Each structure stands twice: as C-alpha cells, then as structure tokens.
Tab-separated table of C-alpha atoms and ligand atoms in Angstrom:
chain	number	residue	atom	x	y	z
A	3	MET	CA	4.140	26.311	8.290
A	4	LYS	CA	3.405	23.488	5.877
A	5	LEU	CA	5.750	20.533	5.577
A	6	PRO	CA	5.736	18.291	2.477
A	7	SER	CA	3.177	15.508	2.403
A	8	ALA	CA	4.260	11.996	3.399
A	9	LYS	CA	2.271	10.640	0.474
A	10	THR	CA	4.428	8.958	-2.188
A	11	VAL	CA	7.657	9.263	-0.186
A	12	ILE	CA	7.118	6.595	2.467
A	13	GLU	CA	5.748	3.071	2.589
A	14	PRO	CA	2.024	3.501	3.360
A	15	PHE	CA	1.978	0.521	5.723
A	16	ARG	CA	3.671	-0.615	8.885
A	17	ILE	CA	4.850	-4.117	9.642
A	18	LYS	CA	2.950	-6.392	12.010
A	19	SER	CA	4.327	-9.790	11.041
A	20	VAL	CA	7.867	-10.465	9.898
A	21	GLU	CA	9.956	-13.324	8.629
A	22	PRO	CA	13.748	-13.579	8.863
A	23	MET	CA	15.744	-12.803	5.751
A	24	PRO	CA	18.679	-15.105	5.006
A	25	ILE	CA	21.930	-13.142	5.153
A	26	LEU	CA	24.918	-15.046	3.797
A	27	GLU	CA	28.524	-14.114	3.171
A	28	ALA	CA	29.836	-13.899	-0.386
A	29	PRO	CA	32.128	-17.000	-0.261
A	30	LYS	CA	29.169	-19.127	0.833
A	31	ARG	CA	27.030	-17.747	-2.009
A	32	LYS	CA	29.810	-18.422	-4.520
A	33	GLN	CA	29.864	-22.041	-3.452
A	34	LEU	CA	26.060	-22.369	-3.477
A	35	ILE	CA	25.626	-20.938	-6.974
A	36	LYS	CA	28.436	-23.157	-8.234
A	37	ASP	CA	26.663	-26.169	-6.685
A	38	ALA	CA	23.493	-24.997	-8.477
A	39	SER	CA	25.400	-25.112	-11.808
A	40	TYR	CA	25.071	-21.307	-12.029
A	41	ASN	CA	21.310	-21.552	-12.510
A	42	LEU	CA	19.458	-19.221	-10.119
A	43	PHE	CA	16.267	-21.284	-10.458
A	44	LEU	CA	18.119	-24.190	-8.825
A	45	LEU	CA	19.045	-22.240	-5.674
A	46	PRO	CA	17.132	-22.965	-2.478
A	47	ALA	CA	15.212	-19.830	-1.408
A	48	SER	CA	17.023	-20.020	1.932
A	49	ALA	CA	20.207	-19.025	0.099
A	50	VAL	CA	18.678	-15.802	-1.275
A	51	THR	CA	18.652	-12.478	0.576
A	52	PHE	CA	16.649	-10.424	-1.945
A	53	ASP	CA	14.340	-12.635	-3.972
A	54	LEU	CA	13.489	-10.581	-7.051
A	55	LEU	CA	12.861	-13.586	-9.293
A	56	THR	CA	9.197	-12.642	-9.710
A	57	ASP	CA	6.367	-10.494	-8.383
A	58	SER	CA	3.982	-13.432	-8.841
A	59	GLY	CA	2.487	-14.912	-5.695
A	60	THR	CA	5.198	-13.263	-3.600
A	61	SER	CA	3.252	-10.299	-2.188
A	62	ALA	CA	2.767	-9.600	1.502
A	63	MET	CA	-0.892	-9.922	2.443
A	64	SER	CA	-2.506	-7.405	4.765
A	65	ALA	CA	-3.965	-7.983	8.211
A	66	ARG	CA	-7.393	-7.530	6.603
A	67	GLN	CA	-6.639	-10.308	4.123
A	68	TRP	CA	-5.376	-12.703	6.797
A	69	GLY	CA	-8.430	-11.873	8.884
A	70	ALA	CA	-10.734	-12.573	5.939
A	71	MET	CA	-9.095	-15.961	5.439
A	72	MET	CA	-10.333	-17.060	8.845
A	73	VAL	CA	-13.960	-16.708	7.731
A	74	GLY	CA	-13.412	-18.684	4.514
A	75	ASP	CA	-16.449	-20.822	3.724
A	76	GLU	CA	-15.182	-24.167	2.498
A	77	SER	CA	-18.512	-25.451	1.186
A	78	TYR	CA	-18.088	-27.381	-2.026
A	79	ALA	CA	-20.856	-25.538	-3.883
A	80	GLY	CA	-22.100	-21.963	-3.636
A	81	SER	CA	-19.893	-20.936	-0.702
A	82	SER	CA	-20.378	-17.440	0.676
A	83	SER	CA	-16.678	-16.834	-0.063
A	84	TYR	CA	-17.359	-17.449	-3.747
A	85	LEU	CA	-20.357	-15.106	-3.711
A	86	LYS	CA	-18.220	-12.394	-2.119
A	87	PHE	CA	-15.448	-12.981	-4.666
A	88	GLU	CA	-17.950	-13.022	-7.536
A	89	LYS	CA	-19.476	-9.714	-6.477
A	90	THR	CA	-16.057	-8.096	-6.061
A	91	VAL	CA	-15.018	-9.123	-9.579
A	92	GLN	CA	-18.396	-8.062	-11.031
A	93	ASP	CA	-18.129	-4.654	-9.339
A	94	LEU	CA	-14.564	-4.226	-10.568
A	95	THR	CA	-15.032	-5.372	-14.145
A	96	GLY	CA	-18.723	-4.948	-14.856
A	97	LEU	CA	-18.569	-8.445	-16.378
A	98	GLU	CA	-21.327	-10.895	-15.630
A	99	HIS	CA	-19.999	-14.433	-15.381
A	100	VAL	CA	-17.136	-14.901	-12.916
A	101	ILE	CA	-15.143	-18.116	-12.909
A	102	PRO	CA	-12.429	-18.630	-10.277
A	103	THR	CA	-9.284	-20.511	-11.307
A	104	HIS	CA	-6.175	-21.558	-9.425
A	105	GLN	CA	-4.002	-19.148	-11.404
A	106	GLY	CA	-3.868	-17.093	-14.584
A	107	ARG	CA	-2.763	-19.794	-16.984
A	108	SER	CA	-5.671	-22.059	-16.110
A	109	ALA	CA	-8.085	-19.233	-16.997
A	110	GLU	CA	-6.196	-18.928	-20.301
A	111	ALA	CA	-6.298	-22.665	-20.971
A	112	LEU	CA	-10.050	-22.828	-20.312
A	113	LEU	CA	-10.820	-19.784	-22.436
A	114	MET	CA	-8.707	-20.894	-25.385
A	115	THR	CA	-10.084	-24.439	-25.297
A	116	ALA	CA	-13.671	-23.177	-25.222
A	117	MET	CA	-13.310	-20.311	-27.671
A	118	ILE	CA	-10.698	-21.080	-30.326
A	119	LYS	CA	-10.726	-23.283	-33.375
A	120	PRO	CA	-7.499	-24.451	-35.073
A	121	GLY	CA	-6.282	-22.053	-37.747
A	122	GLU	CA	-7.669	-18.940	-36.051
A	123	THR	CA	-5.611	-15.995	-34.840
A	124	VAL	CA	-5.573	-14.178	-31.503
A	125	ILE	CA	-4.022	-10.722	-31.663
A	126	GLY	CA	-2.392	-9.059	-28.661
A	127	ASN	CA	-0.237	-6.078	-27.704
A	128	THR	CA	2.265	-8.732	-26.574
A	129	HIS	CA	0.985	-12.081	-25.389
A	130	PHE	CA	2.483	-13.283	-22.129
A	131	ASP	CA	4.344	-16.574	-22.660
A	132	THR	CA	1.716	-18.807	-21.019
A	133	THR	CA	-1.063	-17.044	-22.965
A	134	ARG	CA	0.826	-17.618	-26.197
A	135	ALA	CA	1.401	-21.273	-25.297
A	136	ASN	CA	-2.301	-21.787	-24.564
A	137	ILE	CA	-3.343	-20.131	-27.841
A	138	GLU	CA	-0.859	-22.247	-29.785
A	139	ASN	CA	-1.883	-25.382	-27.916
A	140	ALA	CA	-5.440	-24.788	-29.178
A	141	GLY	CA	-4.034	-24.813	-32.722
A	142	ALA	CA	-4.283	-21.060	-33.254
A	143	LYS	CA	-1.780	-18.344	-34.053
A	144	ALA	CA	-0.744	-15.834	-31.364
A	145	LEU	CA	0.115	-12.567	-33.086
A	146	ASP	CA	1.858	-9.707	-31.256
A	147	LEU	CA	1.346	-6.112	-32.405
A	148	PRO	CA	3.357	-4.084	-29.870
A	149	SER	CA	3.633	-0.316	-29.935
A	150	PRO	CA	5.964	0.973	-32.699
A	151	SER	CA	8.015	2.731	-29.997
A	152	ILE	CA	9.324	-0.702	-28.927
A	153	ALA	CA	10.963	-1.407	-32.297
A	154	LEU	CA	12.223	2.183	-32.493
A	155	GLY	CA	13.675	1.910	-29.000
A	156	ILE	CA	12.244	5.272	-27.964
A	157	ASP	CA	10.747	6.334	-24.648
A	158	ASP	CA	7.007	6.703	-24.598
A	159	ASP	CA	4.492	7.146	-21.772
A	160	PHE	CA	2.449	4.206	-23.013
A	161	LYS	CA	4.963	1.827	-24.493
A	162	GLY	CA	2.613	-1.078	-23.705
A	163	ASN	CA	0.016	-0.031	-26.302
A	164	ILE	CA	-1.219	-2.220	-29.106
A	165	ASP	CA	-0.309	-0.942	-32.595
A	166	LEU	CA	-3.727	0.248	-33.799
A	167	THR	CA	-2.669	0.783	-37.414
A	168	LYS	CA	-1.449	-2.781	-37.729
A	169	LEU	CA	-4.462	-4.043	-35.811
A	170	GLN	CA	-6.781	-2.408	-38.307
A	171	GLU	CA	-4.816	-3.879	-41.238
A	172	HIS	CA	-5.047	-7.385	-39.799
A	173	LEU	CA	-8.711	-7.066	-38.973
A	174	LYS	CA	-9.388	-5.892	-42.520
A	175	ASN	CA	-7.293	-8.538	-44.264
A	176	GLU	CA	-8.076	-11.496	-42.034
A	177	THR	CA	-11.558	-10.679	-40.729
A	178	ASN	CA	-12.707	-14.271	-40.656
A	179	LYS	CA	-9.543	-15.614	-39.059
A	180	VAL	CA	-9.193	-13.293	-36.069
A	181	ARG	CA	-11.024	-14.857	-33.130
A	182	ALA	CA	-10.162	-12.419	-30.354
A	183	ILE	CA	-7.997	-9.511	-29.277
A	184	ILE	CA	-6.203	-9.648	-25.921
A	185	ILE	CA	-4.691	-6.517	-24.430
A	186	THR	CA	-2.314	-7.208	-21.553
A	187	ILE	CA	-2.295	-4.472	-18.892
A	188	THR	CA	0.405	-3.618	-18.045
A	189	ASN	CA	2.300	-5.162	-20.936
A	190	ASN	CA	4.496	-7.567	-18.989
A	191	SER	CA	6.600	-8.909	-21.860
A	192	VAL	CA	7.855	-5.472	-22.911
A	193	GLY	CA	8.842	-4.524	-19.355
A	194	GLY	CA	5.638	-3.813	-17.432
A	195	GLN	CA	4.822	-0.847	-19.674
A	196	PRO	CA	1.332	0.664	-19.422
A	197	VAL	CA	-1.439	0.810	-22.015
A	198	SER	CA	-3.343	4.092	-22.363
A	199	MET	CA	-7.098	4.408	-21.954
A	200	GLU	CA	-7.280	5.904	-25.431
A	201	ASN	CA	-5.564	2.830	-26.853
A	202	ILE	CA	-7.947	0.416	-25.087
A	203	ARG	CA	-10.946	2.530	-26.166
A	204	ASN	CA	-9.841	2.660	-29.811
A	205	ALA	CA	-8.979	-1.041	-29.892
A	206	ASN	CA	-12.465	-1.740	-28.570
A	207	GLU	CA	-14.059	0.394	-31.291
A	208	LEU	CA	-12.114	-1.483	-33.941
A	209	ALA	CA	-13.010	-4.821	-32.372
A	210	LYS	CA	-16.688	-3.858	-32.253
A	211	SER	CA	-16.735	-2.794	-35.886
A	212	TYR	CA	-15.492	-6.262	-36.855
A	213	ASN	CA	-17.616	-8.006	-34.237
A	214	ILE	CA	-14.563	-9.538	-32.525
A	215	PRO	CA	-14.391	-9.815	-28.722
A	216	LEU	CA	-11.772	-7.862	-26.801
A	217	PHE	CA	-10.255	-9.351	-23.647
A	218	LEU	CA	-8.047	-7.771	-21.021
A	219	ASP	CA	-5.255	-9.871	-19.529
A	220	CYS	CA	-5.450	-7.822	-16.354
A	221	ALA	CA	-2.778	-9.272	-14.029
A	222	ARG	CA	-1.575	-5.717	-13.280
A	223	PHE	CA	-4.744	-3.698	-13.866
A	224	ALA	CA	-4.256	-1.398	-10.874
A	225	GLU	CA	-0.680	-0.483	-11.805
A	226	ASN	CA	-1.957	0.276	-15.314
A	227	ALA	CA	-4.777	2.450	-13.915
A	228	TYR	CA	-2.291	4.442	-11.849
A	229	PHE	CA	-0.086	5.097	-14.894
A	230	ILE	CA	-3.192	6.345	-16.732
A	231	LYS	CA	-3.968	8.668	-13.844
A	232	ILE	CA	-0.518	10.253	-13.748
A	233	ARG	CA	0.327	10.209	-17.464
A	234	GLU	CA	-2.834	10.492	-19.574
A	235	ASN	CA	-4.642	13.757	-20.242
A	236	GLY	CA	-7.959	14.046	-18.485
A	237	TYR	CA	-7.405	11.426	-15.788
A	238	SER	CA	-5.482	13.228	-13.032
A	239	ASP	CA	-8.647	13.985	-11.038
A	240	ARG	CA	-10.250	10.610	-11.515
A	241	SER	CA	-10.240	7.980	-8.765
A	242	ILE	CA	-8.450	4.683	-9.379
A	243	PRO	CA	-11.672	2.627	-9.085
A	244	SER	CA	-13.359	4.822	-11.707
A	245	ILE	CA	-10.366	4.478	-14.049
A	246	CYS	CA	-10.453	0.693	-13.540
A	247	LYS	CA	-14.177	0.661	-14.270
A	248	GLU	CA	-13.653	2.582	-17.502
A	249	MET	CA	-10.808	0.280	-18.644
A	250	PHE	CA	-12.989	-2.783	-18.127
A	251	SER	CA	-15.996	-1.127	-19.780
A	252	TYR	CA	-14.165	-1.526	-23.103
A	253	CYS	CA	-13.798	-5.299	-22.881
A	254	ASP	CA	-16.017	-8.328	-23.377
A	255	GLY	CA	-14.055	-10.487	-20.988
A	256	ALA	CA	-10.997	-10.572	-18.739
A	257	ILE	CA	-8.478	-13.126	-17.555
A	258	MET	CA	-6.383	-12.486	-14.493
A	259	SER	CA	-3.443	-13.968	-12.670
A	260	ALA	CA	-4.450	-12.770	-9.205
A	261	LYS	CA	-0.938	-13.645	-8.002
A	262	LYS	CA	-0.015	-10.138	-9.162
A	263	ASP	CA	-2.426	-7.231	-8.501
A	264	ALA	CA	-4.563	-8.937	-5.854
A	265	PHE	CA	-1.790	-9.338	-3.269
A	266	ALA	CA	-2.597	-13.049	-3.127
A	267	ASN	CA	-0.197	-15.968	-3.102
A	268	ILE	CA	-2.400	-18.001	-5.426
A	269	GLY	CA	-5.500	-17.482	-7.570
A	270	GLY	CA	-6.939	-16.193	-10.801
A	271	PHE	CA	-10.184	-15.730	-12.649
A	272	LEU	CA	-11.963	-15.489	-15.935
A	273	ALA	CA	-14.859	-13.064	-16.279
A	274	ILE	CA	-16.965	-12.841	-19.387
A	275	ASN	CA	-20.322	-11.574	-20.647
A	276	ASN	CA	-20.860	-14.307	-23.221
A	277	LEU	CA	-23.068	-16.912	-21.549
A	278	GLU	CA	-22.387	-19.587	-24.128
A	279	ILE	CA	-18.613	-19.508	-23.580
A	280	ALA	CA	-19.081	-19.245	-19.804
A	281	SER	CA	-21.310	-22.335	-19.800
A	282	GLN	CA	-18.849	-24.267	-21.914
A	283	ILE	CA	-16.012	-23.348	-19.555
A	284	ARG	CA	-18.072	-24.289	-16.508
A	285	SER	CA	-18.604	-27.769	-17.845
A	286	LEU	CA	-14.999	-28.068	-19.019
A	287	MET	CA	-13.401	-26.882	-15.774
A	288	VAL	CA	-14.769	-29.761	-13.743
A	289	LEU	CA	-12.087	-31.896	-15.407
A	290	THR	CA	-9.133	-29.898	-14.146
A	291	GLU	CA	-10.056	-27.078	-11.754
A	292	GLY	CA	-13.085	-28.277	-9.826
A	293	PHE	CA	-16.667	-27.144	-9.345
A	294	PRO	CA	-17.362	-23.699	-10.883
A	295	THR	CA	-17.819	-21.955	-7.526
A	296	TYR	CA	-14.328	-22.754	-6.286
A	297	GLY	CA	-12.250	-23.523	-9.379
A	298	GLY	CA	-9.146	-24.926	-7.724
A	299	LEU	CA	-9.187	-22.457	-4.842
A	300	ALA	CA	-10.067	-22.825	-1.190
A	301	GLY	CA	-12.837	-20.597	0.164
A	302	ARG	CA	-10.204	-18.769	2.205
A	303	ASP	CA	-8.208	-17.976	-0.949
A	304	MET	CA	-11.283	-16.324	-2.501
A	305	GLU	CA	-11.735	-14.294	0.689
A	306	ALA	CA	-8.148	-13.038	0.446
A	307	LEU	CA	-8.664	-12.204	-3.235
A	308	ALA	CA	-11.884	-10.290	-2.574
A	309	VAL	CA	-10.059	-8.053	-0.103
A	310	GLY	CA	-6.861	-7.804	-2.179
A	311	LEU	CA	-8.660	-6.722	-5.352
A	312	LYS	CA	-10.022	-3.695	-3.495
A	313	GLU	CA	-6.913	-2.933	-1.473
A	314	ILE	CA	-4.728	-2.810	-4.576
A	315	GLN	CA	-6.780	0.139	-5.862
A	316	GLU	CA	-5.778	2.370	-2.947
A	317	GLU	CA	-3.984	5.350	-4.353
A	318	ASP	CA	-1.426	5.730	-1.570
A	319	TYR	CA	-0.334	2.173	-2.169
A	320	LEU	CA	-0.114	2.622	-5.949
A	321	SER	CA	1.862	5.838	-5.803
A	322	TYR	CA	4.296	4.165	-3.399
A	323	ARG	CA	4.465	1.106	-5.663
A	324	ILE	CA	5.207	2.892	-8.927
A	325	ARG	CA	7.491	5.426	-7.259
A	326	SER	CA	9.501	2.801	-5.352
A	327	VAL	CA	10.159	0.678	-8.445
A	328	GLU	CA	11.236	3.837	-10.273
A	329	TYR	CA	13.482	4.813	-7.334
A	330	PHE	CA	15.215	1.426	-7.535
A	331	GLY	CA	15.669	1.740	-11.303
A	332	LYS	CA	17.051	5.282	-11.070
A	333	GLY	CA	19.493	4.118	-8.396
A	334	ILE	CA	20.799	1.327	-10.624
A	335	GLU	CA	21.060	3.729	-13.537
A	336	ALA	CA	23.009	6.206	-11.399
A	337	ALA	CA	25.486	3.395	-10.605
A	338	GLY	CA	26.263	3.310	-14.337
A	339	LEU	CA	24.293	0.265	-15.447
A	340	LYS	CA	21.986	0.547	-18.454
A	341	VAL	CA	18.316	0.091	-17.621
A	342	VAL	CA	15.279	-0.091	-19.878
A	343	THR	CA	13.339	3.196	-19.771
A	344	PRO	CA	10.823	4.363	-18.854
A	345	ILE	CA	10.887	2.095	-15.826
A	346	GLY	CA	7.805	-0.147	-15.749
A	347	GLY	CA	5.330	-0.947	-13.018
A	348	HIS	CA	6.537	-4.135	-11.413
A	349	ALA	CA	10.181	-4.563	-12.286
A	350	VAL	CA	13.443	-2.936	-13.272
A	351	TYR	CA	15.033	-4.366	-16.406
A	352	ILE	CA	18.801	-4.010	-16.720
A	353	ASP	CA	20.113	-4.123	-20.282
A	354	ALA	CA	22.953	-6.600	-19.740
A	355	GLY	CA	23.935	-6.489	-23.411
A	356	LYS	CA	24.769	-2.786	-23.111
A	357	THR	CA	26.037	-3.037	-19.523
A	358	LEU	CA	28.517	-5.829	-20.370
A	359	PRO	CA	29.508	-5.003	-23.968
A	360	HIS	CA	32.597	-7.229	-23.707
A	361	ILE	CA	30.445	-10.379	-23.420
A	362	PRO	CA	28.860	-11.469	-26.731
A	363	SER	CA	25.272	-12.726	-26.719
A	364	SER	CA	26.577	-16.239	-27.444
A	365	GLN	CA	28.158	-16.110	-23.974
A	366	PHE	CA	25.005	-14.863	-22.239
A	367	PRO	CA	25.758	-11.468	-20.660
A	368	GLY	CA	22.403	-11.571	-18.795
A	369	GLN	CA	23.376	-14.840	-17.157
A	370	SER	CA	26.738	-13.387	-16.207
A	371	LEU	CA	25.196	-10.284	-14.636
A	372	SER	CA	22.497	-12.188	-12.766
A	373	VAL	CA	25.072	-14.601	-11.322
A	374	ALA	CA	27.238	-11.644	-10.251
A	375	LEU	CA	24.274	-9.923	-8.568
A	376	TYR	CA	23.730	-13.094	-6.577
A	377	GLU	CA	27.357	-13.849	-5.735
A	378	HIS	CA	28.175	-10.333	-4.604
A	379	ILE	CA	24.878	-8.980	-3.246
A	380	GLY	CA	22.560	-11.929	-2.660
A	381	ILE	CA	19.970	-10.759	-5.212
A	382	ARG	CA	18.100	-13.406	-7.192
A	383	SER	CA	17.029	-11.890	-10.524
A	384	VAL	CA	16.024	-13.576	-13.741
A	385	GLU	CA	17.760	-13.528	-17.096
A	386	VAL	CA	15.407	-12.496	-19.894
A	387	GLY	CA	17.754	-12.804	-22.819
A	388	SER	CA	19.309	-15.512	-24.946
A	389	VAL	CA	19.162	-18.143	-22.191
A	390	MET	CA	15.407	-17.755	-21.747
A	391	LEU	CA	14.303	-16.596	-25.183
A	392	GLY	CA	17.052	-17.801	-27.504
A	393	HIS	CA	17.322	-21.351	-28.782
A	394	ARG	CA	19.761	-23.878	-30.133
A	395	ASP	CA	19.257	-25.265	-33.611
A	396	PRO	CA	18.772	-29.002	-32.970
A	397	GLU	CA	20.502	-29.867	-36.269
A	398	THR	CA	23.498	-27.552	-36.387
A	399	GLY	CA	23.858	-26.938	-32.636
A	400	LYS	CA	24.106	-23.229	-33.420
A	401	GLU	CA	22.768	-20.787	-30.804
A	402	HIS	CA	20.177	-18.255	-31.966
A	403	PRO	CA	20.250	-15.185	-29.719
A	404	ALA	CA	17.270	-13.228	-28.346
A	405	PRO	CA	16.754	-9.638	-29.583
A	406	GLN	CA	17.832	-8.220	-26.208
A	407	GLU	CA	19.921	-9.400	-23.267
A	408	LEU	CA	17.975	-8.291	-20.195
A	409	VAL	CA	18.024	-9.046	-16.487
A	410	ARG	CA	14.748	-8.526	-14.663
A	411	LEU	CA	14.533	-7.449	-11.041
A	412	ALA	CA	10.870	-7.970	-10.161
A	413	MET	CA	9.600	-6.351	-6.983
A	414	PRO	CA	7.306	-8.370	-4.721
A	415	ARG	CA	4.519	-6.118	-3.395
A	416	ARG	CA	4.935	-4.615	0.109
A	417	VAL	CA	7.827	-6.984	0.902
A	418	TYR	CA	11.106	-5.059	0.794
A	419	THR	CA	11.641	-1.696	2.478
A	420	GLN	CA	13.445	1.364	1.201
A	421	SER	CA	16.431	0.430	3.342
A	422	HIS	CA	16.643	-2.885	1.463
A	423	VAL	CA	16.495	-1.045	-1.845
A	424	ASP	CA	19.106	1.498	-0.711
A	425	TYR	CA	21.405	-1.340	0.329
A	426	MET	CA	21.048	-3.108	-3.030
A	427	VAL	CA	21.720	0.129	-4.921
A	428	GLU	CA	24.764	0.895	-2.753
A	429	MET	CA	26.187	-2.579	-3.415
A	430	ILE	CA	25.550	-2.181	-7.154
A	431	HIS	CA	27.622	1.030	-6.955
A	432	TYR	CA	30.499	-1.017	-5.493
A	433	LEU	CA	30.067	-3.683	-8.149
A	434	ALA	CA	29.868	-1.311	-11.113
A	435	PRO	CA	33.633	-0.581	-11.540
A	436	HIS	CA	34.298	-4.337	-11.669
A	437	LEU	CA	31.752	-5.234	-14.349
A	438	ALA	CA	34.441	-5.474	-17.045
A	439	GLU	CA	35.969	-8.364	-15.067
A	440	LEU	CA	32.834	-10.498	-15.455
A	441	ARG	CA	33.071	-13.454	-17.820
A	442	GLY	CA	30.506	-15.202	-19.978
A	443	PHE	CA	28.928	-18.625	-19.638
A	444	GLU	CA	28.237	-21.675	-21.764
A	445	PHE	CA	25.651	-24.407	-21.368
A	446	SER	CA	26.844	-27.722	-19.964
A	447	TYR	CA	23.270	-29.048	-20.124
A	448	GLN	CA	20.076	-27.772	-21.703
A	449	ALA	CA	16.604	-29.286	-22.038
A	450	ARG	CA	14.721	-29.052	-25.318
A	451	PHE	CA	11.868	-26.884	-23.985
A	452	LEU	CA	11.911	-23.994	-21.503
A	453	ARG	CA	15.585	-24.638	-21.006
A	454	HIS	CA	16.207	-21.764	-18.573
A	455	PHE	CA	14.462	-23.591	-15.710
A	456	THR	CA	16.769	-26.600	-15.627
A	457	ALA	CA	19.890	-25.580	-17.564
A	458	LYS	CA	23.388	-26.078	-16.190
A	459	PHE	CA	26.207	-23.664	-17.005
A	460	LYS	CA	29.975	-23.483	-17.060
A	461	LYS	CA	31.738	-20.210	-16.296
A	462	LEU	CA	34.152	-19.219	-19.075
A	463	THR	CA	37.623	-18.040	-18.108
B	13	LIG	C1	1.686	-14.135	-14.623
B	13	LIG	C2	0.931	-13.809	-15.834
B	13	LIG	C3	0.108	-14.746	-16.473
B	13	LIG	C4	0.023	-16.196	-16.018
B	13	LIG	O1	-0.493	-16.313	-14.751
B	13	LIG	P1	-0.065	-17.454	-13.708
B	13	LIG	O2	-0.838	-17.060	-12.491
B	13	LIG	O3	1.408	-17.407	-13.527
B	13	LIG	O4	-0.529	-18.746	-14.272
B	13	LIG	C5	-0.606	-14.335	-17.572
B	13	LIG	N1	-0.512	-13.088	-18.049
B	13	LIG	C6	0.273	-12.169	-17.477
B	13	LIG	C7	0.344	-10.799	-18.044
B	13	LIG	C8	1.030	-12.492	-16.358
B	13	LIG	O5	1.841	-11.576	-15.809
C-alpha cells in the first residue's frame, strides 16, 4: 500500500512559538474602521485578525534563525556575522562585492546615486514603486517594458517577463541613454508573476551586446526559482539552489529587499561585480546606512538573513508557499469574486472593478471591497487601484483613475495556517451574495503625494 505523499499538501513546519491573534466582533470593527476614516493603514494592528497588508517584514522566523541571532557579533567593523552574511550572498549570487543595507530601498538609493546620471534611462520589466522613485530622484527615466500578455489580459506562465522585442528596440534607438536594465523577480507590480529563465538569459545577451549592466531586483528570487522549476521546460529535475545560481549568473548585480524571501523582519543588500561602483557606494553609505560591514543592520540581523536566505530555498517550503497562495486564490474565485490569474507567488489580487461592477472607479470599488473585508471578516488588505495609483488633477480637481481596481491580499510567510485560510474563504462565501449592497467612497482628505497612506474617506449612501 502506498498513500499519497504529504509533500505540498501540508505546512512543512510545526509551531513552537505563538502569539495571540486579535479576534473582534463585527460591530466593534465597524466602529474602529469608521474612527480610522475608512483607511486601513490607520487601523491599529491590534484591531486586525488577518493582517494581509503586506508580505514585507512580516514572516515568521525559524528556530534556527532565532538561534543564530543569539550569536550575532556586534563589532562595528568586520564582524563575523557580516562575513557569514557576505559568504552566503556570494554563494547564492556569485557576485563579488556584498553591501548590507537596512532594507531594499536603501540599496536602490545607493545604487542609483552612484550609477546614474541625469537624463539616462533605466529599463525594467516593471519597476517597483520605490525603485522607480529612486531612479527618478537621480534625474533619470524609469521605463517599464512588461510582457505583452499583461496588456492583452491573457494568462501566461511567465507573465512577469520583460518584453524582449521592445527592449531590443530601445537598446538600438537609445544605446547611449540606457544606463541599466533591472529585472524584478518575481514581478511584484504585475501581481507577483514569475520571469522565465529564458527571458533572463535573453535579456542578458541583449544587455551584453550593448555593454549595459543587468541587475536583478531579487526580493522574491526563491519564489521565482520555484515557478521556473514547475513551469519551464528543462528545469523540473533541477534543484532550487542550482536554478537560483543560474538566474544570478545572468546578472552583473542584484538588489534585494530581504524583508521578503529571506524570512527576516528587516534587511536588504546590494551585490555587484563592478568594483568602481561598489567602492563609490561604500564611501557614500557612511552618510546614511553606516560602516560598509553592517550597513544599518545589527550583527544579529545579518545572522538571521544568512540562515533565511538558505532556508527559503528549501523545496518543501516553496511548494507549500506557492500552493497555499494558489489555494487561497482558488477559494476566493470559487466564492464568485474575480481574481487576477494566474495567481502569483506572494499574494492574491481580487479584481474589485469586475467584482463590484455597480461602483464606478471614481467611487473606488477597491476601497469599498477592502473596507468590507475588514468590517465583516477582520482581514486587512490593501487597495491597489485608483486610491493608490490614481491621482487628482490639482487644477481641475478631477480624479484620474488607475488602469485597474485591485485589492491585494498579501500572504506573510509561514504565519497563517490552512485553517485560517479556510475560515477566510468560508466568510468570503457568506459575503459574496451581499456584494451588490456595497457602496462607494469619496475622499474627505487627501495628501498631495502617496495619498493612500494618510487619506480619509466618506462612505457614500
Ligand atoms: C519591497 C520591495 C522593494 C523595496 O524594499 P523595502 O525593503 O520595502 O525597502 C523593492 N523591490 C521589490 C520588488 C519589492 O518587493
């Protein structure tokens, strides 16, 4: 007799340390979200049962990571924790110079300041918003060339790819302007969609032929590697570490927010082969991050990162990770809500525009759905639609909508169990028949920049 394998169907960890989860009743939540002016960012975390606002810095660390933290070497210069971290990143990426930073955006800021001159262009599959801001802050243009399947709205195994045809055109027409190419794995801004090995390899060949450096923004490198293993021809028998090694072999440098695929609560790095840029960054970083062997991190943080960067490559974990996010997405879809497909690596995106067709984009259907998910179920999600990505014309006061009205449910790593997910899905089933009763919102206050963080709303009747 042979029973099915437990692999991929259960959480490949057991729980040694727990923290209580706030469980509130709906009337209390209704009052709290009203007090927070219907902005989920303004809720205290103690009012949230399922905090799916982000997968950044919210992972559960392992016993091995907590153990490693106890041996953190807090020496100012050349700590053994740095040397361990440096070697781990070198082994992972094959890149020579490893610079720790306190999170991803500081690696971006340092790289862009050291590398870019005003008027240049940095091309990406889709730049993450902080990457774009750092490129623009250096006076350069951040150009996105996402896969054509995004514009066509069709499913594709590697919807995160960079558009190679357009990349070639730009490289040919603007050879002297393009300073770098950054491929974000997985492509966060289009829904955590993976990039294929073939795409990275071909982008690298193009970059080489024009002598332009290729960088990986590798916040979710392990999730990307797992998608390559299960979806791309020729990779099913390859180990995750060997797939990671091959991905990084096609780049000249990498920037990482280690708050994602390193299971850490804080941290990041920049790794690069170019000594000149590395030296420039090392002298620059003293102004903001600290000495180059700690870069804004404690020795214990680098210990946790060194363990996390290896642990994240375990295949049992990755199959559970990708499968459990998909399971959540399929459950929401089965309840009748419209989700973005294929489901990405770190989050489920609900298409609120299609799910609430009676609410026009000017009344923010994503905001309406995310408030309802909180009021009725205790889920904190984030609107990724016209509140976050739209804007108001400062002269006419007219609202310009975003191309899509999405709500993102990001899954912290190793935090919520299947029973939590089953409960959320069951509650969404109860909510689904009442979606037509939801009403839109209007702003009662909005800041000029990044308005979603501080905005106040009024519920329309
Ligand atoms: C989170 C993220 C960043 C920024 O990193 P922080 O650690 O939040 O500063 C950059 N790129 C991608 C793809 C990310 O997901």
